[in-house]
Short mmCIF file of N, CA, C and O in Angstrom, two decimals:
data_model
loop_
_atom_site.label_atom_id
_atom_site.label_comp_id
_atom_site.label_asym_id
_atom_site.label_seq_id
_atom_site.Cartn_x
_atom_site.Cartn_y
_atom_site.Cartn_z
N MET G 1 0.85 -1.19 0.00
CA MET G 1 0.00 0.00 0.00
C MET G 1 0.89 1.24 0.00
O MET G 1 1.78 1.38 0.81
N GLU G 2 0.62 2.14 -0.90
CA GLU G 2 1.35 3.39 -1.00
C GLU G 2 0.78 4.40 0.01
O GLU G 2 -0.41 4.36 0.33
N PHE G 3 1.65 5.31 0.46
CA PHE G 3 1.19 6.36 1.35
C PHE G 3 2.08 7.58 1.14
O PHE G 3 3.20 7.47 0.65
N GLU G 4 1.56 8.73 1.52
CA GLU G 4 2.31 9.98 1.37
C GLU G 4 3.39 10.06 2.44
O GLU G 4 3.20 9.67 3.58
N SER G 5 4.54 10.59 2.04
CA SER G 5 5.67 10.75 2.94
C SER G 5 6.31 12.10 2.66
O SER G 5 6.53 12.45 1.50
N ILE G 6 6.60 12.87 3.71
CA ILE G 6 7.20 14.18 3.54
C ILE G 6 8.39 14.34 4.49
O ILE G 6 8.50 13.63 5.48
N ALA G 7 9.27 15.28 4.17
CA ALA G 7 10.40 15.60 5.03
C ALA G 7 9.92 16.41 6.24
O ALA G 7 8.90 17.10 6.16
N PRO G 8 10.66 16.34 7.35
CA PRO G 8 10.25 17.10 8.54
C PRO G 8 10.04 18.59 8.28
O PRO G 8 9.09 19.18 8.83
N ASN G 9 10.88 19.20 7.47
CA ASN G 9 10.73 20.64 7.23
C ASN G 9 9.53 20.96 6.33
O ASN G 9 9.25 22.13 6.09
N GLU G 10 8.82 19.94 5.85
CA GLU G 10 7.62 20.15 5.05
C GLU G 10 6.33 20.00 5.86
O GLU G 10 5.25 20.21 5.34
N VAL G 11 6.46 19.64 7.15
CA VAL G 11 5.27 19.53 8.01
C VAL G 11 4.71 20.94 8.21
O VAL G 11 5.42 21.84 8.66
N PRO G 12 3.44 21.15 7.86
CA PRO G 12 2.87 22.49 7.99
C PRO G 12 2.81 22.96 9.44
O PRO G 12 2.63 22.15 10.36
N GLU G 13 2.96 24.25 9.62
CA GLU G 13 2.83 24.83 10.95
C GLU G 13 1.42 24.55 11.47
O GLU G 13 0.44 24.67 10.74
N GLY G 14 1.33 24.12 12.72
CA GLY G 14 0.04 23.83 13.33
C GLY G 14 -0.53 22.46 12.96
O GLY G 14 -1.66 22.15 13.30
N ALA G 15 0.25 21.63 12.26
CA ALA G 15 -0.21 20.31 11.85
C ALA G 15 -0.44 19.42 13.06
O ALA G 15 0.15 19.62 14.13
N GLN G 16 -1.27 18.41 12.89
CA GLN G 16 -1.51 17.41 13.92
C GLN G 16 -0.39 16.38 13.82
O GLN G 16 -0.47 15.42 13.06
N LEU G 17 0.69 16.62 14.59
CA LEU G 17 1.87 15.77 14.56
C LEU G 17 1.75 14.73 15.67
O LEU G 17 1.62 15.07 16.84
N ILE G 18 1.79 13.45 15.29
CA ILE G 18 1.63 12.35 16.23
C ILE G 18 2.97 11.63 16.33
O ILE G 18 3.47 11.08 15.34
N ASP G 19 3.56 11.61 17.52
CA ASP G 19 4.84 10.97 17.78
C ASP G 19 4.57 9.57 18.31
O ASP G 19 3.98 9.41 19.38
N VAL G 20 4.99 8.54 17.56
CA VAL G 20 4.66 7.17 17.92
C VAL G 20 5.82 6.44 18.63
O VAL G 20 5.79 5.23 18.79
N ARG G 21 6.83 7.19 19.08
CA ARG G 21 7.94 6.57 19.81
C ARG G 21 7.52 6.20 21.23
O ARG G 21 6.48 6.63 21.72
N GLU G 22 8.36 5.44 21.89
CA GLU G 22 8.07 5.01 23.25
C GLU G 22 8.34 6.15 24.25
O GLU G 22 8.94 7.17 23.91
N GLN G 23 7.91 5.95 25.50
CA GLN G 23 7.95 7.02 26.51
C GLN G 23 9.34 7.60 26.72
O GLN G 23 9.50 8.82 26.78
N SER G 24 10.36 6.76 26.84
CA SER G 24 11.72 7.27 27.09
C SER G 24 12.22 8.12 25.92
O SER G 24 12.90 9.12 26.13
N GLU G 25 11.84 7.73 24.71
CA GLU G 25 12.23 8.51 23.52
C GLU G 25 11.53 9.88 23.54
O GLU G 25 12.15 10.90 23.25
N TRP G 26 10.25 9.88 23.86
CA TRP G 26 9.47 11.11 23.96
C TRP G 26 10.04 12.03 25.03
O TRP G 26 10.22 13.22 24.81
N ASP G 27 10.34 11.47 26.20
CA ASP G 27 10.85 12.27 27.31
C ASP G 27 12.18 12.93 26.98
O ASP G 27 12.44 14.05 27.42
N ALA G 28 13.01 12.25 26.19
CA ALA G 28 14.32 12.80 25.82
C ALA G 28 14.19 14.06 24.98
O ALA G 28 14.90 15.03 25.19
N GLY G 29 13.28 14.03 24.03
CA GLY G 29 13.08 15.19 23.17
C GLY G 29 12.02 14.92 22.12
O GLY G 29 11.98 13.83 21.55
N HIS G 30 11.17 15.92 21.90
CA HIS G 30 10.10 15.78 20.91
C HIS G 30 9.79 17.14 20.30
O HIS G 30 10.24 18.18 20.79
N ALA G 31 9.03 17.11 19.25
CA ALA G 31 8.64 18.35 18.57
C ALA G 31 7.62 19.11 19.42
O ALA G 31 6.69 18.49 19.96
N PRO G 32 7.78 20.42 19.54
CA PRO G 32 6.78 21.21 20.27
C PRO G 32 5.40 21.04 19.63
O PRO G 32 5.26 21.06 18.41
N GLY G 33 4.40 20.84 20.47
CA GLY G 33 3.03 20.71 19.98
C GLY G 33 2.64 19.33 19.51
O GLY G 33 1.49 19.09 19.15
N ALA G 34 3.59 18.39 19.49
CA ALA G 34 3.28 17.03 19.06
C ALA G 34 2.41 16.32 20.10
O ALA G 34 2.46 16.65 21.29
N GLN G 35 1.65 15.35 19.65
CA GLN G 35 0.87 14.49 20.54
C GLN G 35 1.60 13.16 20.65
O GLN G 35 2.03 12.60 19.63
N HIS G 36 1.75 12.64 21.86
CA HIS G 36 2.44 11.37 22.06
C HIS G 36 1.44 10.23 22.05
O HIS G 36 0.49 10.21 22.84
N LEU G 37 1.65 9.28 21.15
CA LEU G 37 0.81 8.09 21.07
C LEU G 37 1.70 6.93 20.62
O LEU G 37 1.89 6.70 19.43
N PRO G 38 2.33 6.22 21.57
CA PRO G 38 3.26 5.15 21.21
C PRO G 38 2.64 4.11 20.29
O PRO G 38 1.49 3.70 20.48
N ALA G 39 3.42 3.67 19.30
CA ALA G 39 2.94 2.64 18.38
C ALA G 39 2.53 1.38 19.13
O ALA G 39 1.58 0.71 18.74
N SER G 40 3.22 1.08 20.22
CA SER G 40 2.94 -0.14 20.98
C SER G 40 1.56 -0.11 21.66
O SER G 40 1.04 -1.16 22.03
N SER G 41 0.96 1.06 21.79
CA SER G 41 -0.37 1.14 22.41
C SER G 41 -1.38 1.81 21.49
O SER G 41 -2.41 2.29 21.94
N LEU G 42 -1.10 1.79 20.20
CA LEU G 42 -1.95 2.45 19.22
C LEU G 42 -3.40 1.97 19.29
O LEU G 42 -4.32 2.78 19.36
N LEU G 43 -3.60 0.68 19.26
CA LEU G 43 -4.96 0.15 19.21
C LEU G 43 -5.78 0.56 20.42
O LEU G 43 -6.95 0.92 20.28
N GLU G 44 -5.19 0.53 21.60
CA GLU G 44 -5.95 0.88 22.80
C GLU G 44 -6.14 2.38 22.97
O GLU G 44 -6.97 2.81 23.76
N LYS G 45 -5.40 3.19 22.20
CA LYS G 45 -5.51 4.64 22.34
C LYS G 45 -6.01 5.33 21.08
O LYS G 45 -5.86 6.54 20.94
N LEU G 46 -6.61 4.58 20.17
CA LEU G 46 -7.12 5.17 18.94
C LEU G 46 -8.09 6.33 19.20
O LEU G 46 -8.13 7.28 18.44
N GLY G 47 -8.85 6.23 20.28
CA GLY G 47 -9.82 7.28 20.61
C GLY G 47 -9.18 8.63 20.90
O GLY G 47 -9.86 9.65 20.91
N GLU G 48 -7.86 8.65 21.13
CA GLU G 48 -7.15 9.90 21.40
C GLU G 48 -6.75 10.63 20.12
O GLU G 48 -6.30 11.77 20.18
N LEU G 49 -6.89 9.96 18.97
CA LEU G 49 -6.52 10.59 17.71
C LEU G 49 -7.62 11.52 17.22
O LEU G 49 -8.80 11.18 17.31
N PRO G 50 -7.24 12.67 16.67
CA PRO G 50 -8.24 13.51 16.02
C PRO G 50 -8.87 12.75 14.86
O PRO G 50 -8.19 12.00 14.16
N GLU G 51 -10.16 12.90 14.67
CA GLU G 51 -10.86 12.14 13.63
C GLU G 51 -10.90 12.84 12.29
O GLU G 51 -11.29 12.24 11.30
N ASP G 52 -10.54 14.12 12.26
CA ASP G 52 -10.59 14.83 10.99
C ASP G 52 -9.25 15.51 10.71
O ASP G 52 -8.49 15.80 11.62
N GLY G 53 -8.98 15.70 9.46
CA GLY G 53 -7.73 16.35 9.05
C GLY G 53 -6.59 15.37 8.92
O GLY G 53 -6.68 14.21 9.31
N ASP G 54 -5.51 15.85 8.35
CA ASP G 54 -4.33 15.04 8.16
C ASP G 54 -3.58 14.83 9.47
O ASP G 54 -3.45 15.75 10.28
N LEU G 55 -3.07 13.60 9.66
CA LEU G 55 -2.24 13.27 10.80
C LEU G 55 -0.83 13.04 10.28
O LEU G 55 -0.62 12.22 9.38
N TYR G 56 0.13 13.74 10.83
CA TYR G 56 1.53 13.60 10.45
C TYR G 56 2.19 12.71 11.49
O TYR G 56 2.24 13.04 12.66
N ILE G 57 2.68 11.54 11.05
CA ILE G 57 3.16 10.50 11.95
C ILE G 57 4.69 10.49 11.93
O ILE G 57 5.31 10.38 10.87
N VAL G 58 5.30 10.58 13.14
CA VAL G 58 6.76 10.63 13.26
C VAL G 58 7.24 9.63 14.31
O VAL G 58 6.56 9.38 15.30
N CYS G 59 8.41 9.04 14.05
CA CYS G 59 9.09 8.19 15.02
C CYS G 59 10.55 8.64 15.04
O CYS G 59 10.84 9.80 14.77
N ARG G 60 11.47 7.76 15.33
CA ARG G 60 12.88 8.16 15.37
C ARG G 60 13.48 8.29 13.97
O ARG G 60 14.11 9.28 13.64
N SER G 61 13.31 7.24 13.15
CA SER G 61 13.96 7.26 11.84
C SER G 61 13.01 7.09 10.66
O SER G 61 13.44 7.19 9.52
N GLY G 62 11.77 6.79 10.91
CA GLY G 62 10.78 6.68 9.84
C GLY G 62 10.20 5.29 9.64
O GLY G 62 9.24 5.14 8.89
N GLY G 63 10.75 4.27 10.29
CA GLY G 63 10.25 2.91 10.11
C GLY G 63 8.92 2.65 10.80
O GLY G 63 7.96 2.21 10.17
N ARG G 64 8.87 2.92 12.09
CA ARG G 64 7.62 2.71 12.83
C ARG G 64 6.52 3.62 12.32
O ARG G 64 5.36 3.22 12.19
N SER G 65 6.90 4.86 12.01
CA SER G 65 5.88 5.80 11.54
C SER G 65 5.32 5.36 10.18
O SER G 65 4.13 5.55 9.92
N ALA G 66 6.14 4.76 9.33
CA ALA G 66 5.65 4.25 8.05
C ALA G 66 4.63 3.14 8.27
O ALA G 66 3.59 3.10 7.61
N GLN G 67 4.91 2.24 9.21
CA GLN G 67 3.98 1.16 9.51
C GLN G 67 2.67 1.71 10.07
O GLN G 67 1.58 1.27 9.69
N VAL G 68 2.78 2.65 11.01
CA VAL G 68 1.58 3.24 11.61
C VAL G 68 0.79 4.02 10.56
O VAL G 68 -0.44 3.93 10.50
N THR G 69 1.48 4.76 9.71
CA THR G 69 0.82 5.53 8.65
C THR G 69 0.03 4.59 7.75
O THR G 69 -1.14 4.85 7.43
N GLN G 70 0.65 3.52 7.33
CA GLN G 70 -0.01 2.55 6.46
C GLN G 70 -1.24 1.96 7.14
O GLN G 70 -2.31 1.86 6.54
N TRP G 71 -1.12 1.58 8.41
CA TRP G 71 -2.24 1.02 9.14
C TRP G 71 -3.37 2.04 9.28
O TRP G 71 -4.54 1.71 9.05
N LEU G 72 -3.03 3.27 9.67
CA LEU G 72 -4.06 4.30 9.84
C LEU G 72 -4.79 4.58 8.53
O LEU G 72 -6.02 4.67 8.51
N ASN G 73 -4.05 4.70 7.45
CA ASN G 73 -4.69 4.95 6.15
C ASN G 73 -5.62 3.80 5.76
O ASN G 73 -6.68 4.03 5.18
N GLY G 74 -5.23 2.58 6.09
CA GLY G 74 -6.07 1.43 5.80
C GLY G 74 -7.30 1.33 6.68
O GLY G 74 -8.20 0.53 6.41
N ASN G 75 -7.33 2.16 7.73
CA ASN G 75 -8.46 2.14 8.67
C ASN G 75 -9.20 3.47 8.73
O ASN G 75 -9.79 3.83 9.75
N GLY G 76 -9.16 4.21 7.63
CA GLY G 76 -10.01 5.38 7.49
C GLY G 76 -9.44 6.72 7.92
O GLY G 76 -10.14 7.73 7.87
N TYR G 77 -8.19 6.76 8.34
CA TYR G 77 -7.56 8.02 8.72
C TYR G 77 -6.77 8.58 7.54
O TYR G 77 -6.41 7.85 6.61
N ASP G 78 -6.50 9.86 7.57
CA ASP G 78 -5.65 10.52 6.58
C ASP G 78 -4.30 10.76 7.23
O ASP G 78 -4.10 11.77 7.91
N ALA G 79 -3.37 9.82 7.04
CA ALA G 79 -2.07 9.88 7.70
C ALA G 79 -0.96 10.08 6.68
O ALA G 79 -1.01 9.54 5.58
N ILE G 80 0.05 10.84 7.10
CA ILE G 80 1.21 11.15 6.27
C ILE G 80 2.45 10.84 7.10
O ILE G 80 2.58 11.28 8.24
N ASN G 81 3.36 10.08 6.52
CA ASN G 81 4.59 9.70 7.20
C ASN G 81 5.60 10.85 7.16
O ASN G 81 5.78 11.48 6.12
N VAL G 82 6.26 11.11 8.29
CA VAL G 82 7.34 12.10 8.33
C VAL G 82 8.64 11.33 8.10
O VAL G 82 9.14 10.64 8.98
N ARG G 83 9.14 11.43 6.88
CA ARG G 83 10.31 10.69 6.41
C ARG G 83 11.56 11.09 7.20
O ARG G 83 11.83 12.26 7.41
N GLY G 84 12.31 10.09 7.66
CA GLY G 84 13.54 10.35 8.41
C GLY G 84 13.33 10.59 9.88
O GLY G 84 14.29 10.66 10.65
N GLY G 85 12.08 10.74 10.30
CA GLY G 85 11.73 10.85 11.70
C GLY G 85 12.40 11.98 12.47
O GLY G 85 12.82 13.00 11.91
N MET G 86 12.50 11.79 13.78
CA MET G 86 13.08 12.80 14.65
C MET G 86 14.58 12.96 14.42
O MET G 86 15.12 14.04 14.67
N ASP G 87 15.24 11.92 13.90
CA ASP G 87 16.65 12.08 13.53
C ASP G 87 16.78 13.18 12.49
O ASP G 87 17.60 14.10 12.63
N GLN G 88 15.96 13.10 11.45
CA GLN G 88 16.00 14.10 10.38
C GLN G 88 15.46 15.44 10.87
O GLN G 88 15.94 16.49 10.46
N TRP G 89 14.49 15.41 11.76
CA TRP G 89 13.93 16.63 12.36
C TRP G 89 15.07 17.42 13.01
O TRP G 89 15.25 18.60 12.77
N PHE G 90 15.85 16.72 13.86
CA PHE G 90 16.97 17.34 14.56
C PHE G 90 18.03 17.84 13.57
O PHE G 90 18.51 18.97 13.68
N GLU G 91 18.39 17.00 12.60
CA GLU G 91 19.40 17.38 11.61
C GLU G 91 18.97 18.57 10.77
O GLU G 91 19.82 19.31 10.25
N SER G 92 17.66 18.78 10.64
CA SER G 92 17.14 19.90 9.87
C SER G 92 17.10 21.19 10.69
O SER G 92 16.71 22.24 10.17
N GLY G 93 17.47 21.11 11.97
CA GLY G 93 17.49 22.30 12.82
C GLY G 93 16.13 22.71 13.33
O GLY G 93 15.96 23.85 13.80
N LEU G 94 15.16 21.82 13.27
CA LEU G 94 13.82 22.13 13.77
C LEU G 94 13.81 22.04 15.30
O LEU G 94 14.63 21.33 15.89
N PRO G 95 12.90 22.75 15.96
CA PRO G 95 12.93 22.83 17.42
C PRO G 95 12.58 21.51 18.11
O PRO G 95 11.79 20.71 17.60
N LEU G 96 13.19 21.30 19.26
CA LEU G 96 12.91 20.16 20.15
C LEU G 96 12.64 20.70 21.54
O LEU G 96 13.18 21.72 21.93
N GLU G 97 11.81 19.99 22.27
CA GLU G 97 11.62 20.26 23.69
C GLU G 97 11.66 18.94 24.43
O GLU G 97 11.51 17.87 23.82
N ALA G 98 11.93 18.99 25.72
CA ALA G 98 12.05 17.77 26.51
C ALA G 98 11.19 17.86 27.76
O ALA G 98 10.86 18.95 28.22
N ASP G 99 10.82 16.70 28.27
CA ASP G 99 10.14 16.64 29.56
C ASP G 99 11.22 16.52 30.62
O ASP G 99 12.00 15.58 30.61
N GLY G 100 11.30 17.50 31.49
CA GLY G 100 12.35 17.51 32.52
C GLY G 100 13.28 18.69 32.33
O GLY G 100 13.05 19.57 31.50
N ASP G 101 14.34 18.69 33.10
CA ASP G 101 15.27 19.82 33.14
C ASP G 101 16.55 19.57 32.35
O ASP G 101 17.59 20.09 32.68
N HIS G 102 16.49 18.79 31.30
CA HIS G 102 17.68 18.51 30.51
C HIS G 102 17.55 19.09 29.10
O HIS G 102 16.45 19.41 28.66
N GLU G 103 18.66 19.22 28.46
CA GLU G 103 18.68 19.65 27.06
C GLU G 103 18.03 18.58 26.21
O GLU G 103 18.35 17.40 26.34
N PRO G 104 17.07 18.92 25.33
CA PRO G 104 16.41 17.90 24.53
C PRO G 104 17.37 17.25 23.54
O PRO G 104 18.27 17.88 23.02
N PHE G 105 17.17 15.97 23.33
CA PHE G 105 17.94 15.21 22.35
C PHE G 105 17.07 14.10 21.79
O PHE G 105 15.99 13.80 22.33
N VAL G 106 17.50 13.50 20.69
CA VAL G 106 16.76 12.40 20.07
C VAL G 106 17.34 11.09 20.54
O VAL G 106 18.52 10.84 20.40
N LEU G 107 16.48 10.29 21.13
CA LEU G 107 16.88 8.97 21.63
C LEU G 107 16.32 7.90 20.72
O LEU G 107 15.19 7.94 20.32
#
């Protein structure tokens, strides 16, 4: 199944960005305004996803987000994969924030 994939610097401002990494990865550093929904608990937390509009799905390098994007599109959502994930986000100089008192980084 084909799906749309874009670079991190192409994510529109104010987009519904869904970070599917695990808790420790999220805590280390994430995109400001992103919603955390780990891929490992996707099925049980589907009700937390916005039901309308495009969902931009990001993980660390793009693998998990591609799988989640494909699954969401096959189940009635409009999902777009963020190619290269948070690794590429960081390399592109886009902002990061962290939970806690440490400098944000990509784990």
